[in-house]
Amino acid sequence: MASIRDGENELSILGRKTEYRQDYAPEVLEAFTNKHQGNDYWVRFHCPEFTSLCPITGQPDYATIHISYIPDVKMVESKSLKLYLFSFRNHGAFHEDCVNIIMKDLIELMNPRYIEVLGDFTPRGGISILPFCNYGRPGTKYEELASQRLASYPVR
């Protein structure tokens, strides 16, 4: 049976002093080996304190980011994900760009079987924006997964 400490050599951020980046920093993302590669299961993150900047006005935008994925060989380490999401704080990007950038960076990091990212952005001027993006490898039936999962997301 694998020890709980197996895979520690794959991670460099966990257990060390936290250093927050002030610029967009995909390089802080770290992955570790999935110990249950034979199982299809969901990993979900709910990040209610996401902040980025409007690229035109420089005003802050606030969102809850929902990330759900079905891992394959690699999984994202949660502290590195937190630091990565924090790195958007001073990054200028539209809401739609943010969710697509997050998804693409996570695909590059871990090559999941399926992933989706939804941004539930705080209303501005009376309009809420909820951009959603997803990716599924051929054979994952990601269209069915996406429609089932979208129905479960909160809408204001």
Coordinates of C-alpha atoms in Angstrom, one line a residue:
M1 CA 0.0 0.0 0.0
A2 CA 1.3 3.5 -0.9
S3 CA 2.4 5.8 1.9
I4 CA 0.7 9.1 2.4
R5 CA 4.1 10.7 1.9
D6 CA 4.6 9.1 -1.5
G7 CA 4.9 11.7 -4.2
E8 CA 6.3 14.5 -1.9
N9 CA 9.2 14.8 -4.2
E10 CA 6.8 15.9 -6.9
L11 CA 5.8 19.0 -5.0
S12 CA 7.9 22.1 -4.0
I13 CA 5.4 24.6 -2.7
L14 CA 3.4 22.5 -0.2
G15 CA 4.7 22.9 3.4
R16 CA 6.9 25.9 2.7
K17 CA 6.5 29.6 3.4
T18 CA 3.9 31.1 1.0
E19 CA 5.1 33.6 -1.5
Y20 CA 2.3 35.4 -3.3
R21 CA 3.1 36.5 -6.9
Q22 CA 1.9 39.9 -8.0
D23 CA 1.7 39.0 -11.7
Y24 CA 0.1 36.2 -13.7
A25 CA 2.1 33.1 -12.9
P26 CA 1.2 29.8 -14.4
E27 CA 4.6 28.4 -13.5
V28 CA 3.5 28.1 -9.8
L29 CA 1.1 25.3 -10.7
E30 CA 2.3 21.9 -9.5
A31 CA 0.9 18.4 -10.2
F32 CA 1.2 15.1 -8.4
T33 CA 0.5 11.5 -9.5
N34 CA -3.1 10.3 -9.3
K35 CA -3.1 7.1 -7.2
H36 CA -6.5 6.0 -8.6
Q37 CA -5.9 6.2 -12.3
G38 CA -8.2 3.3 -13.0
N39 CA -11.2 5.2 -11.6
D40 CA -13.3 7.9 -13.2
Y41 CA -14.0 10.4 -10.5
W42 CA -14.6 14.1 -10.1
V43 CA -12.2 16.6 -8.4
R44 CA -13.9 19.9 -7.7
F45 CA -12.6 23.3 -6.5
H46 CA -14.8 26.2 -5.4
C47 CA -12.7 29.4 -5.3
P48 CA -15.0 32.2 -3.9
E49 CA -12.3 34.9 -3.7
F50 CA -11.1 35.2 -7.3
T51 CA -10.0 38.7 -8.4
S52 CA -8.8 40.1 -11.7
L53 CA -8.7 43.5 -13.4
C54 CA -10.7 44.8 -16.2
P55 CA -8.2 45.3 -19.0
I56 CA -9.8 48.5 -20.1
T57 CA -10.7 50.4 -16.9
G58 CA -8.3 48.7 -14.5
Q59 CA -11.2 48.2 -12.1
P60 CA -11.3 45.0 -10.0
D61 CA -13.6 42.1 -11.0
Y62 CA -14.7 39.5 -8.4
A63 CA -15.8 36.0 -9.0
T64 CA -16.3 32.6 -7.7
I65 CA -14.4 30.2 -9.9
H66 CA -15.7 26.6 -10.1
I67 CA -13.2 24.0 -11.5
S68 CA -14.2 20.4 -12.0
Y69 CA -12.2 17.7 -13.6
I70 CA -11.8 14.0 -14.1
P71 CA -8.1 13.3 -13.6
D72 CA -5.9 10.9 -15.5
V73 CA -2.2 10.5 -14.5
K74 CA -1.7 13.9 -12.9
M75 CA -3.7 16.0 -10.5
V76 CA -3.3 19.7 -9.5
E77 CA -2.0 20.4 -6.0
S78 CA -4.4 22.7 -4.3
K79 CA -2.0 25.2 -2.7
S80 CA -0.3 25.8 -6.0
L81 CA -3.8 26.3 -7.5
K82 CA -4.6 28.9 -4.9
L83 CA -1.3 30.7 -5.6
Y84 CA -2.0 30.5 -9.3
L85 CA -5.5 31.9 -9.0
F86 CA -4.2 34.7 -6.7
S87 CA -1.7 35.7 -9.4
F88 CA -4.7 37.0 -11.5
R89 CA -5.2 39.8 -8.9
N90 CA -3.3 42.3 -10.9
H91 CA -3.8 40.7 -14.3
G92 CA -6.0 42.5 -16.8
A93 CA -8.3 40.1 -18.7
F94 CA -11.9 39.9 -19.6
H95 CA -14.1 37.4 -17.7
E96 CA -14.2 35.0 -20.7
D97 CA -10.4 35.2 -21.0
C98 CA -9.9 34.3 -17.4
V99 CA -11.8 31.1 -17.4
N100 CA -10.3 30.0 -20.7
I101 CA -6.7 30.8 -19.6
I102 CA -7.3 28.8 -16.3
M103 CA -8.7 25.8 -18.2
K104 CA -5.8 25.8 -20.8
D105 CA -3.1 26.1 -18.1
L106 CA -4.7 23.2 -16.2
I107 CA -4.9 21.1 -19.3
E108 CA -1.2 21.8 -20.0
L109 CA -0.3 20.9 -16.4
M110 CA -2.1 17.6 -16.0
N111 CA -3.9 16.6 -19.3
P112 CA -7.1 15.5 -17.6
R113 CA -9.7 13.3 -19.1
Y114 CA -12.3 16.0 -18.8
I115 CA -12.2 19.6 -17.3
E116 CA -14.6 22.5 -17.0
V117 CA -14.2 26.0 -15.6
L118 CA -17.1 28.3 -14.7
G119 CA -16.7 31.9 -13.6
D120 CA -19.6 33.3 -11.5
F121 CA -18.6 37.0 -11.7
T122 CA -20.1 39.7 -9.5
P123 CA -22.6 41.9 -11.4
R124 CA -21.4 45.2 -12.9
G125 CA -23.9 47.6 -14.2
G126 CA -26.8 45.2 -13.5
I127 CA -25.4 42.3 -15.5
S128 CA -23.9 39.0 -14.3
I129 CA -21.4 37.2 -16.5
L130 CA -21.0 33.5 -16.1
P131 CA -18.5 32.3 -18.7
F132 CA -18.2 28.5 -19.0
C133 CA -15.6 26.5 -20.9
N134 CA -14.8 22.8 -21.0
Y135 CA -12.6 20.2 -22.7
G136 CA -12.9 16.5 -23.0
R137 CA -10.7 14.0 -24.6
P138 CA -12.2 11.9 -27.4
G139 CA -14.3 9.2 -25.8
T140 CA -15.2 11.0 -22.6
K141 CA -18.7 12.0 -23.8
Y142 CA -17.9 15.5 -22.7
E143 CA -21.0 17.0 -24.3
E144 CA -23.2 14.9 -21.9
L145 CA -21.0 15.7 -18.9
A146 CA -21.1 19.4 -19.6
S147 CA -24.9 19.6 -20.0
Q148 CA -25.4 17.6 -16.8
R149 CA -22.9 19.7 -14.9
L150 CA -24.1 23.1 -16.2
A151 CA -27.6 22.3 -14.8
S152 CA -26.1 21.9 -11.3
Y153 CA -24.3 25.3 -11.2
P154 CA -25.9 28.1 -9.3
V155 CA -27.4 31.0 -11.3
R156 CA -28.3 34.2 -9.6

